[in-house]
Coordinates of C-alpha atoms in Angstrom, one line a residue:
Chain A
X13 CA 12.2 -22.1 -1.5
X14 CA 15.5 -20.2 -0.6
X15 CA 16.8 -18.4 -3.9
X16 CA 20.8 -19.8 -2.1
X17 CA 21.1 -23.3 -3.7
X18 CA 19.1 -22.2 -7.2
X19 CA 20.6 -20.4 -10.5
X20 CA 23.2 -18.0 -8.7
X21 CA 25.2 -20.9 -7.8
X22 CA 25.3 -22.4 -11.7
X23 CA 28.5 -21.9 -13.6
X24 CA 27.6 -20.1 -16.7
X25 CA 28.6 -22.2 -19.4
X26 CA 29.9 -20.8 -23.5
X27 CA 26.6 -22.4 -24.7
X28 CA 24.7 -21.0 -21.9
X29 CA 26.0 -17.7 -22.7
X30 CA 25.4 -17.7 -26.1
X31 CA 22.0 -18.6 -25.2
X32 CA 21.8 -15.8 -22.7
X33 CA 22.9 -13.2 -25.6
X34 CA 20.9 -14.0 -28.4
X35 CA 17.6 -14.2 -25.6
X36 CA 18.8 -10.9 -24.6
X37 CA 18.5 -9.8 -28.4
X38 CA 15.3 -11.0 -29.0
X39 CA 14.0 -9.9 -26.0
X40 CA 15.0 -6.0 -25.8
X41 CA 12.4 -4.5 -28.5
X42 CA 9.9 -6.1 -26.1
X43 CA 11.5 -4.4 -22.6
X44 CA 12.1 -1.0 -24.8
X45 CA 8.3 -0.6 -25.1
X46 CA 7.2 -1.6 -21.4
X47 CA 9.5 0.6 -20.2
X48 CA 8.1 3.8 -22.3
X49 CA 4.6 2.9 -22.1
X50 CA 4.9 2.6 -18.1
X51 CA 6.8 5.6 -17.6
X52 CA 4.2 6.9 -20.2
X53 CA 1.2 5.7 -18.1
X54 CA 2.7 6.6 -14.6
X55 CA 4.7 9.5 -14.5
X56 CA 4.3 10.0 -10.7
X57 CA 6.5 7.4 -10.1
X58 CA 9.7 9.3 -10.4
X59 CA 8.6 11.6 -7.8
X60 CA 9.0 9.2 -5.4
X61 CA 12.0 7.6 -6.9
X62 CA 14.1 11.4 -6.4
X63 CA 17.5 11.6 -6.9
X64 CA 17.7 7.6 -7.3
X65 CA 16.1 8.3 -11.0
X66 CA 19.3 8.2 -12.2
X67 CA 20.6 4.9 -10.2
X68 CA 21.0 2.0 -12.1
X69 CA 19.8 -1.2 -11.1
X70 CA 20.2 -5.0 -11.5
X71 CA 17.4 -6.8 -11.0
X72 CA 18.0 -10.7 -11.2
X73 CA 15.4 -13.0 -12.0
X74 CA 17.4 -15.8 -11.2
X75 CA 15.7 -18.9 -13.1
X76 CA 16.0 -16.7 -16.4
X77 CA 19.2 -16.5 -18.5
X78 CA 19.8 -12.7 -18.3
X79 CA 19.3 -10.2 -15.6
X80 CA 17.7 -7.0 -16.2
X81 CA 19.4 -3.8 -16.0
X82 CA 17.4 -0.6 -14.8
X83 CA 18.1 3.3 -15.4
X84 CA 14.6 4.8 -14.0
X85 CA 15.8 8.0 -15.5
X86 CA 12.7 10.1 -17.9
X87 CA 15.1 11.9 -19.7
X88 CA 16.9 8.4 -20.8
X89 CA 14.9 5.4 -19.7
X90 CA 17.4 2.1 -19.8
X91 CA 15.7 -1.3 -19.6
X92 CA 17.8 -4.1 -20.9
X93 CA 18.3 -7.5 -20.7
X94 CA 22.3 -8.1 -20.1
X95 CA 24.2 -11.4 -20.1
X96 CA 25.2 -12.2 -16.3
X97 CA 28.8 -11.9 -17.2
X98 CA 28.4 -9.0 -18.9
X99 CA 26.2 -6.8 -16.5
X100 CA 27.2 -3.6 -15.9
X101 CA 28.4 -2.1 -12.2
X102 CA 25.2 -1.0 -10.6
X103 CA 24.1 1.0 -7.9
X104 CA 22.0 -1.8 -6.4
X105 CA 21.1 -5.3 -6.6
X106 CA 17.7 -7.2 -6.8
X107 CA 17.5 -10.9 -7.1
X108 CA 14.5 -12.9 -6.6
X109 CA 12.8 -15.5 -8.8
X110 CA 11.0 -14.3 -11.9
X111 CA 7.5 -14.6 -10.5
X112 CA 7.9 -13.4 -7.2
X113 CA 9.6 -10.0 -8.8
X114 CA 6.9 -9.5 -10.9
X115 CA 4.2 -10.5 -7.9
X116 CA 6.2 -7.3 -6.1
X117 CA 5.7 -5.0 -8.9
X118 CA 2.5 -5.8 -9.0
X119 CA 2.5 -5.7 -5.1
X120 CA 0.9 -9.2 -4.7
X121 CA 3.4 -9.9 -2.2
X122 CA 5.2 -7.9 0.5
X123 CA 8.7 -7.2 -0.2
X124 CA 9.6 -7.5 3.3
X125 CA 8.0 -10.4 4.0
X126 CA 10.1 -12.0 1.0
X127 CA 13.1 -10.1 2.7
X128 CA 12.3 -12.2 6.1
X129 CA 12.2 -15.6 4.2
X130 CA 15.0 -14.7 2.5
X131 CA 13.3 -15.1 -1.3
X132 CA 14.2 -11.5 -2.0
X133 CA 17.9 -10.8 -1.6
X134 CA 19.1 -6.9 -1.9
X135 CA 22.0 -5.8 -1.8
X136 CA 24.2 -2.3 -2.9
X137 CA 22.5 1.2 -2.3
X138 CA 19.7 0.5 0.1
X139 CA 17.6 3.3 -0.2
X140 CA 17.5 3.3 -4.0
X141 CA 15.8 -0.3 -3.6
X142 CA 13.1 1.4 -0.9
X143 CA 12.6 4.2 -3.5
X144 CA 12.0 2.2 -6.4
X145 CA 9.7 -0.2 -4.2
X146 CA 7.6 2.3 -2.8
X147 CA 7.5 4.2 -5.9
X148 CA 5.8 1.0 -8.2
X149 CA 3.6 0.2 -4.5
X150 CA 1.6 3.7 -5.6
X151 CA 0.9 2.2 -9.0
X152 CA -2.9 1.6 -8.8
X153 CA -3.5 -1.9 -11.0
X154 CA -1.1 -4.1 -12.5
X155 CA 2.3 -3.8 -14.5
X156 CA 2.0 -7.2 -15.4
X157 CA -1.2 -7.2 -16.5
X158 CA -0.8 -3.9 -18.4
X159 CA 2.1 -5.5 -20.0
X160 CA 0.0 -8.7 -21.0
X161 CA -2.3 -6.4 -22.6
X162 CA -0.3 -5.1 -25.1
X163 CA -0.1 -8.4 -26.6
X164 CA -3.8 -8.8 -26.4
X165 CA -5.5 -12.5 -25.6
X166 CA -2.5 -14.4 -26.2
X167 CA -0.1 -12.4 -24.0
X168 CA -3.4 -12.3 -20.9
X169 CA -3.0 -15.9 -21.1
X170 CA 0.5 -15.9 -20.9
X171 CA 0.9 -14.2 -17.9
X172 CA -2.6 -16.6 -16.1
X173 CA -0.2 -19.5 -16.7
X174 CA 2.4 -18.1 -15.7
X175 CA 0.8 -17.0 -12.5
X176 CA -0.6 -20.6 -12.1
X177 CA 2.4 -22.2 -12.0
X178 CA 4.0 -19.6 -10.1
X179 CA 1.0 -20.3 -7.4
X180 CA 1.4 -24.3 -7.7
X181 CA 5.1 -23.8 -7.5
X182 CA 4.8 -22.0 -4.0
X183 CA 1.7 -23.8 -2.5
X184 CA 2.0 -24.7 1.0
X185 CA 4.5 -21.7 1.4
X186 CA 1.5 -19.4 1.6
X187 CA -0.5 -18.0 4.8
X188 CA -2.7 -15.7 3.2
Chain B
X18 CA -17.8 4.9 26.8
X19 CA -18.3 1.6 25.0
X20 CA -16.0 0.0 22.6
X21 CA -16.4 0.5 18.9
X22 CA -13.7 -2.2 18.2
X23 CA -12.3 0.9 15.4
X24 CA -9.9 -0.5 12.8
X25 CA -7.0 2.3 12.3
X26 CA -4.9 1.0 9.4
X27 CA -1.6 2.2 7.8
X28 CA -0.8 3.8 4.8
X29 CA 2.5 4.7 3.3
X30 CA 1.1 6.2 -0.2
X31 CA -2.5 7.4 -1.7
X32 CA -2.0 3.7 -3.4
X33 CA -2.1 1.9 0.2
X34 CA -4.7 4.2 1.6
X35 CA -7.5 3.4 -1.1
X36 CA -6.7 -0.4 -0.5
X37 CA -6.9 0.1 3.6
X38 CA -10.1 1.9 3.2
X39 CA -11.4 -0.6 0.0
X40 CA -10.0 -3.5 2.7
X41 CA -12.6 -2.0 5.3
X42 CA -10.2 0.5 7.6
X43 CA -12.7 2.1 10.0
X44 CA -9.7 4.8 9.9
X45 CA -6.2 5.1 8.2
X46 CA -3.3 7.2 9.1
X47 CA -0.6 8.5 7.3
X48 CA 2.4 11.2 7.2
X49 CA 3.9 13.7 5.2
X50 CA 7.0 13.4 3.3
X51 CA 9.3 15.1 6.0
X52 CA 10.6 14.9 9.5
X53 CA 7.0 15.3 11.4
X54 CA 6.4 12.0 11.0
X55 CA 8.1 8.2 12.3
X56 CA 8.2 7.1 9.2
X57 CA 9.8 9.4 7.5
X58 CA 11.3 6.6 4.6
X59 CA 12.5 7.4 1.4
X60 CA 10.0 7.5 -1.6
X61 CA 7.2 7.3 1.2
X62 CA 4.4 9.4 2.4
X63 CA 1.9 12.3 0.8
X64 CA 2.2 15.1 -0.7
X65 CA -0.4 18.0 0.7
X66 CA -2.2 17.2 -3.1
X67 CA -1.9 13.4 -2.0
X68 CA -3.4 14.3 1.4
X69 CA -6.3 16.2 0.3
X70 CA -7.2 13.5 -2.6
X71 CA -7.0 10.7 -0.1
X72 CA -9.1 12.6 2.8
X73 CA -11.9 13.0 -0.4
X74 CA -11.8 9.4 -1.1
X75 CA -11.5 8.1 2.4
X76 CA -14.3 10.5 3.6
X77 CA -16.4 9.3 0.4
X78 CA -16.3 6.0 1.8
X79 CA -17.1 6.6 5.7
X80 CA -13.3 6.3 6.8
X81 CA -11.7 8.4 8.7
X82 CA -7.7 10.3 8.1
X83 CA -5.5 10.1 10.8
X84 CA -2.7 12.5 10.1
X85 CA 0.7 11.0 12.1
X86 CA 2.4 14.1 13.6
X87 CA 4.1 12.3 16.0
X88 CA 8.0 13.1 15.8
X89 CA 9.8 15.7 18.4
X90 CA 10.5 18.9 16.8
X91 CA 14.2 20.3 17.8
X92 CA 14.4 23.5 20.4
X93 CA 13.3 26.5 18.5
X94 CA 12.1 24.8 15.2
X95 CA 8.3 24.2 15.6
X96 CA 7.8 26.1 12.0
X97 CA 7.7 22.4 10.3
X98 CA 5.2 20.9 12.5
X99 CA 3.5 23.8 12.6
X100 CA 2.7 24.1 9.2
X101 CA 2.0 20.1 9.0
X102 CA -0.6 21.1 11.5
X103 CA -2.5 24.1 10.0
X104 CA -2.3 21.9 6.1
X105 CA -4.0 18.7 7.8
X106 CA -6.2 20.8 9.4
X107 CA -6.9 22.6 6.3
X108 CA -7.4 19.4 4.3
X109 CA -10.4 18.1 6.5
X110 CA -8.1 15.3 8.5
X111 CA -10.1 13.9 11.3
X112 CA -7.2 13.9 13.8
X113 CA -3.8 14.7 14.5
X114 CA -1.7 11.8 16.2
X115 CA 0.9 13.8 18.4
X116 CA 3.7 13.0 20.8
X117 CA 5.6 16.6 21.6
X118 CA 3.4 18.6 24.1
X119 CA 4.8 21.9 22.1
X120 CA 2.5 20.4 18.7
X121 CA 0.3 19.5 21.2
X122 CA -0.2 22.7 22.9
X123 CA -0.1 24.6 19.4
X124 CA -3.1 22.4 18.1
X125 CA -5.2 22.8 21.1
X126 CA -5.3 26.3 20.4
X127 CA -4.8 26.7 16.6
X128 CA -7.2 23.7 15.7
X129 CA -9.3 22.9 18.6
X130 CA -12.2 21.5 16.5
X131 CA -9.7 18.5 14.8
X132 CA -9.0 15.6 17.2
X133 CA -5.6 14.6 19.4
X134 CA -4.6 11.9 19.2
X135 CA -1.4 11.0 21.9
X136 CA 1.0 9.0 20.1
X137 CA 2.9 5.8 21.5
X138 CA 5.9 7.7 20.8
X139 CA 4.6 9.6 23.7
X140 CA 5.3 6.9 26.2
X141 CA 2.5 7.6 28.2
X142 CA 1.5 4.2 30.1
X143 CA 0.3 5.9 34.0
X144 CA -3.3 7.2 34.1
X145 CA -1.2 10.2 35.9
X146 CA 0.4 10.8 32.3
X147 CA -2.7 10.1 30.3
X148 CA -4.8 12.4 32.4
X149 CA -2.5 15.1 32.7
X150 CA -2.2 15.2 28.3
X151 CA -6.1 15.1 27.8
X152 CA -6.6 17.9 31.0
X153 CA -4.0 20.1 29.0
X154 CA -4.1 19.5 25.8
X155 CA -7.6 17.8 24.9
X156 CA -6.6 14.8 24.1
X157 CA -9.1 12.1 22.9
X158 CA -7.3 8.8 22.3
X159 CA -4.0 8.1 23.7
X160 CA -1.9 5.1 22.2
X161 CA -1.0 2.7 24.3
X162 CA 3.1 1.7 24.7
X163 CA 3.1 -1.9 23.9
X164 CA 4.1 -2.8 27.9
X165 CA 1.3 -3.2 29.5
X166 CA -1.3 -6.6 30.2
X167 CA -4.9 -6.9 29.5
X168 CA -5.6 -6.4 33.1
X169 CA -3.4 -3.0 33.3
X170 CA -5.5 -1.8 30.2
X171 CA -8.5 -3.0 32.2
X172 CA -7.3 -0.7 35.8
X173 CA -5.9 2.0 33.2
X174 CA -9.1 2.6 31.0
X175 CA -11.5 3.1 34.4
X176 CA -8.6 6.0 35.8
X177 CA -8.3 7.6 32.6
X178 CA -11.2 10.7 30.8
X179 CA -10.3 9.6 27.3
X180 CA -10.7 6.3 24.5
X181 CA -7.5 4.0 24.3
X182 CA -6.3 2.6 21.5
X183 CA -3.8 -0.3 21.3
X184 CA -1.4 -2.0 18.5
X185 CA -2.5 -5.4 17.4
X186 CA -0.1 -6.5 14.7
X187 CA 2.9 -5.5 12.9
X188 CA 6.7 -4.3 14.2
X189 CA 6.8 -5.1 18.3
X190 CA 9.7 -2.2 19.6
X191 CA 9.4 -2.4 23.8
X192 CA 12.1 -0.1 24.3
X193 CA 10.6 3.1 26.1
X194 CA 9.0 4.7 22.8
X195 CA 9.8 8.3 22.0
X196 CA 12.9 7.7 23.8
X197 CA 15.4 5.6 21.8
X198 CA 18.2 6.8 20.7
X199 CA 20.2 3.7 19.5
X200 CA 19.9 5.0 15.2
X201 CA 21.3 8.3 16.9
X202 CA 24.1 6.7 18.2
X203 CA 25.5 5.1 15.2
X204 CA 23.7 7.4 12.1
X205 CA 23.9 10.3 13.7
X206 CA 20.3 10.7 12.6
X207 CA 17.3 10.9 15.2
X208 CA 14.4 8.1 15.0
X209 CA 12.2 10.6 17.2
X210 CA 13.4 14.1 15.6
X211 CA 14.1 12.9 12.0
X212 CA 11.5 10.2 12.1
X213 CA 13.5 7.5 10.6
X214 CA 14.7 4.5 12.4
X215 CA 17.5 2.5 10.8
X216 CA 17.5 5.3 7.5
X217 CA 18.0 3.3 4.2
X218 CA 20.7 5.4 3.4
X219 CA 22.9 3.7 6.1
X220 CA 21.5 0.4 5.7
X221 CA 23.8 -2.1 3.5
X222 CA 22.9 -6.1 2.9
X223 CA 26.3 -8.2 2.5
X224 CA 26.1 -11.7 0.9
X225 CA 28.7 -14.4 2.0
X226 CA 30.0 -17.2 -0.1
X227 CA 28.3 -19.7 1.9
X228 CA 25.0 -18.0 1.1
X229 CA 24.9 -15.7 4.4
X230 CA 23.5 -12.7 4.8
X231 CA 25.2 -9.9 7.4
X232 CA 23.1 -6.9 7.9
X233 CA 24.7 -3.8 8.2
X234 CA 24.0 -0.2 9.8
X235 CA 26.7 2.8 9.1
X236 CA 29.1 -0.1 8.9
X237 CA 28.2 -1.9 12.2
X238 CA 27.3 -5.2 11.4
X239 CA 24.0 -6.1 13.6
X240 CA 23.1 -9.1 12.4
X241 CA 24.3 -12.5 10.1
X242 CA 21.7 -14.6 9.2
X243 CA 22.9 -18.6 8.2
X244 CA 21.6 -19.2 4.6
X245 CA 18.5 -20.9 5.5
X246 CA 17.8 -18.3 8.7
X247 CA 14.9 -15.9 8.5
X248 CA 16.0 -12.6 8.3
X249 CA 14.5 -9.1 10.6
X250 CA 14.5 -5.2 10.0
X251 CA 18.2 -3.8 9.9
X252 CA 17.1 -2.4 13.7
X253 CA 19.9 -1.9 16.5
X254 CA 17.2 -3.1 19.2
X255 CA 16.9 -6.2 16.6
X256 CA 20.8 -7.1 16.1
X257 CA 22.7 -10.1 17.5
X258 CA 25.8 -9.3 19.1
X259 CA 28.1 -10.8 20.6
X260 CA 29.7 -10.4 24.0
X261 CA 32.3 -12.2 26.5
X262 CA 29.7 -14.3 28.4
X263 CA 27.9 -15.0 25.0
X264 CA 30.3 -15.6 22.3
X265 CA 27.9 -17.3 19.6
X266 CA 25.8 -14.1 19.7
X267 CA 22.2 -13.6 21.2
X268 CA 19.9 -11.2 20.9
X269 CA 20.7 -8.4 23.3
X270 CA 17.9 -6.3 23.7
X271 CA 14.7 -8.0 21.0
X272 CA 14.2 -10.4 18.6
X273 CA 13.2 -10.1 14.9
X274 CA 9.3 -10.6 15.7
X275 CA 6.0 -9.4 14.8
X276 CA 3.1 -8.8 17.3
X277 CA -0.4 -10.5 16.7
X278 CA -3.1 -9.9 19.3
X279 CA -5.6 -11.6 16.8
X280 CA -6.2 -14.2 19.4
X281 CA -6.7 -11.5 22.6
X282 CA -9.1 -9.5 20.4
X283 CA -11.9 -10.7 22.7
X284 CA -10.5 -9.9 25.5
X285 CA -9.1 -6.4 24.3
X286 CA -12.5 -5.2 23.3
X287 CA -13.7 -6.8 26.7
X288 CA -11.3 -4.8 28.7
X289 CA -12.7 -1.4 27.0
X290 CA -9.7 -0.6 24.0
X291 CA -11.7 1.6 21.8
X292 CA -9.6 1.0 18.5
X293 CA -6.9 -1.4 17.3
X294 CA -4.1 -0.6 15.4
X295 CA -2.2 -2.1 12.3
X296 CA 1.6 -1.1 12.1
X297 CA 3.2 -0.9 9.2
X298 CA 3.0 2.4 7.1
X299 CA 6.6 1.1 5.3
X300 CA 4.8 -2.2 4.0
X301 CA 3.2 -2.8 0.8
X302 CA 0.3 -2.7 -0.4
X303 CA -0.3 -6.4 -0.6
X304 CA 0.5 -6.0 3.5
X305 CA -1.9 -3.8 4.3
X306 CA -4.7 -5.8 2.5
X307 CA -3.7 -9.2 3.9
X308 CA -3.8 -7.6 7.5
X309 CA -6.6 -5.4 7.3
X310 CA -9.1 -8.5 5.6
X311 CA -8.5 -10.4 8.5
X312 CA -8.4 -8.2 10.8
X313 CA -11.7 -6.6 9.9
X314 CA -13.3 -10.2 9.6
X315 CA -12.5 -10.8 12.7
X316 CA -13.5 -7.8 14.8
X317 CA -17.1 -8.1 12.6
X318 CA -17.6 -11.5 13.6
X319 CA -16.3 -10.7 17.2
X320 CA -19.1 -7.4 17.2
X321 CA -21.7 -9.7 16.2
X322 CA -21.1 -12.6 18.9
X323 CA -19.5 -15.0 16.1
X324 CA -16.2 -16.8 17.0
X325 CA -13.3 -15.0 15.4
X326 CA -12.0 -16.8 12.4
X327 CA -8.8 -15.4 12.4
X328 CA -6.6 -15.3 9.0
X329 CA -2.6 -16.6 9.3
X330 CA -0.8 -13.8 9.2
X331 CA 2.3 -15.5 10.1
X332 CA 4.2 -15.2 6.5
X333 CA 4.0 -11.3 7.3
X334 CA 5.6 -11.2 10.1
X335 CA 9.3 -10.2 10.9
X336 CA 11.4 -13.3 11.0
X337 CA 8.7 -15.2 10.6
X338 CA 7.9 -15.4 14.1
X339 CA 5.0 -13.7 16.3
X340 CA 4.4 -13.1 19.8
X341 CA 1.9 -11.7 22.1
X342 CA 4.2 -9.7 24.6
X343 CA 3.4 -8.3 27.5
X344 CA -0.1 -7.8 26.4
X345 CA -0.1 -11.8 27.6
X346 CA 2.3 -11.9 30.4
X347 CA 5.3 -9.1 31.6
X348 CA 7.0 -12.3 31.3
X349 CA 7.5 -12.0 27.9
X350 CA 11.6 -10.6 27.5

């Protein structure tokens, strides 16, 4: 399915909105602590992110009702869940549907191949996206599931249905 | 010299080597992070630390390390690929994959006891160039350009002292390797000196209204894909352009398209290629164990008289689309 004719097109609505803010509220103690435990658990990632630690990105799950806003830097890790209307300028853009970003963290798919059938849409500072990509591709394991973890059975069965549907959603679509 | 039907798989980090060798590479090459390699991407590559844990772990599991030296150092400043050399060699790498006759020549008497390996960057697609690289420099393997048929591999392999190796899937380039200088022309960097084609850094993706997407290089536009159109690398030798006789743009030099010799793999091995290779160091993970699982499924049941049950790789491919090239017919472009 082509990301064009989904969520990016929707007019964002007041009660839409207010929805968006108070999800982004309840969500950010959550995003605070997977973004210090992974940096915690992988600090060689930065290496390979370089002088884009201290670009901020967007990254746009486009089904949800907030975006995600990025700062990879150690010294002062951002992770954030902004409003639409009210994200902030960034560096660079990436916008994709929630499952297939978080199958590219976890490199279960090929970010170029979602590139070529225009799933994944980037846009802004180009390298800073190849940075961050092939900094999380020399994670060994999975982000996701690291993440599910730290909610113990109930969050590792969150994220199986998730990946269920995400798999029923896209069958037919996939070669491999 | 029969054919072992080798695997040689890519890998951009330590992560993407353990899953080529865990996917069942017979070999794997890589780069470092600098200039004396084609790929030299941002965030991508190995550290010397990365090397020598990944030649440990390879080695541990019977694969070999191929380490890519295959960029053209600039008049008077070897000293880079020079030192890539002596570290690789240090590090236990099985062999060096070269394309300047200066590393070359430098290796052959530095490190005589690692392998050479002549790059496709070398161009070298005569058994009159072939021979005259392994009767100066040792070489072992050369690389094959990606112009020539089966039956050219076939005449070329029975003129020629050393192994051949030949792409079988991933990016399909056909201009004269080692020689393009279209990235030159508009970044200013070198594809062949710098070893980056395309560099991020000039690379910018600009979404229309209507949901198109115009590719850009140093502010060249190459390409606009329509909002259901498959998209390709950012690549000059890729772009659409127009001109006066063709004024709703066509694709000057290449399309956005993968090669996928699964299908000729009989043949191949038949015709006496010694090794196959995966492009695609600048992929992901999940790339490189997509296309090594098939591809080593298919050379084992190939090796043990089986027909080939060959995986779609199709979703992995540039644009969507895959071709043979002239490995099938000069036809092809």
């Amino acid at each position: 399915m082509s990301i064009h004719a989904d969520v990016n097109t929707r007019p964002p609505g007041p009660g839409r909105t207010a929805a968006a803010r108070l999800a982004c509220v309840l969500i950010q103690p959550f995003l605070s602590r997977v973004v210090r435990r992974t940096a915690a658990r992988h600090p060689s990632l930065f290496a390979r992110l370089g002088p884009h630690q201290t670009t901020d990105f967007l990254i746009d799950p486009v089904e949800l009702p907030f975006a995600l806003h990025l700062r990879p830097d150690p010294e002062a890790l951002v992770f954030r869940a902004v409003p639409r209307d009210a994200a902030p300028h960034t560096g660079a853009v990436i916008r994709g549907r929630f499952l297939l970003l978080l199958e590219l963290v976890d490199s279960e798919q090929d970010g170029d191949a979602a590139f070529f059938s225009r799933d994944l849409e980037v846009s802004g500072d180009t390298e800073a996206v190849v940075r961050l990509r092939n900094a999380l591709d020399d994670i060994d394991g999975s982000l996701a599931e690291e993440t599910a973890a730290m909610f113990g059975a109930p969050g590792r069965a969150m994220l199986a249905r998730l990946r269920r549907a995400y798999l029923n959603d896209t069958k037919g679509q996939e070669c491999i | 010299m029969m054919s072992l039907a080798e695997l040689i798989c890519p890998a951009g980090t330590p992560a993407a080597l353990r899953v080529a060798v865990d996917a069942g590479a017979d070999a794997v090459y890589c780069g470092f992070q600098d200039a004396t390699n084609a790929r030299n991407f941002p965030g991508l590559n190995f550290t010397p630390d990365e090397l020598a844990a990944s030649v440990v772990y390879a080695h541990a599991h019977g694969t070999k390390v191929l380490l890519a030296l295959n960029t053209y150092p600039p008049a008077g400043k070897l000293d880079l690929w020079r030192h890539a050399a002596d570290t690789g060699a240090r590090l236990g790498v099985d062999a060096f994959i070269v394309a300047d006759m200066g590393v070359a020549d430098y290796i052959a008497h530095t490190h005589p006891q690692v392998r050479l390996h002549l790059s496709v960057q070398a161009a070298a697609s005569s058994p009159e160039a072939i021979r005259y690289y392994c009767e100066s420099f040792g070489v072992k393997r050369v690389v094959l350009p990606r112009i020539l048929t089966i039956p050219e591999i076939r005449q070329i392999r029975k003129e020629i002292p050393c192994e051949i190796e030949t792409f079988i899937f991933g990016n399909h380039g056909l201009m004269v390797e080692g020689r393009c200088s279209l990235t030159n022309y508009l970044t200013g960097q070198s594809t062949n000196m710098d070893g980056v084609c395309s560099p991020a850094s000039d690379v910018e993706y600009v979404r229309d209204a209507d949901g198109s997407m115009s590719s850009q290089l140093a502010g060249f536009t190459i390409d606009r894909f329509g909002p259901d159109e498959k998209a390709g690398y950012p690549t000059i030798c890729k772009g659409r352009y127009t001109a006066p006789h063709r004024p709703e743009g066509y694709y000057a030099f290449e399309e956005p398209v993968s090669l996928n010799l699964s299908r000729l793999l009989p043949e191949l091995i038949e015709a006496g290629v010694h090794a196959f290779k995966i492009e695609g160091r600048q992929r992901s993970k999940s790339y490189v164990r997509g296309v090594v699982r098939a591809f080593r499924a298919a050379v084992d049941d190939i090796k043990a008289g089986r027909k080939a049950n060959i995986a779609d790789l199709l979703a992995l491919t540039e644009g969507q689309k895959q071709t043979q090239g002239a490995f099938e017919t000069k036809k092809w472009r």
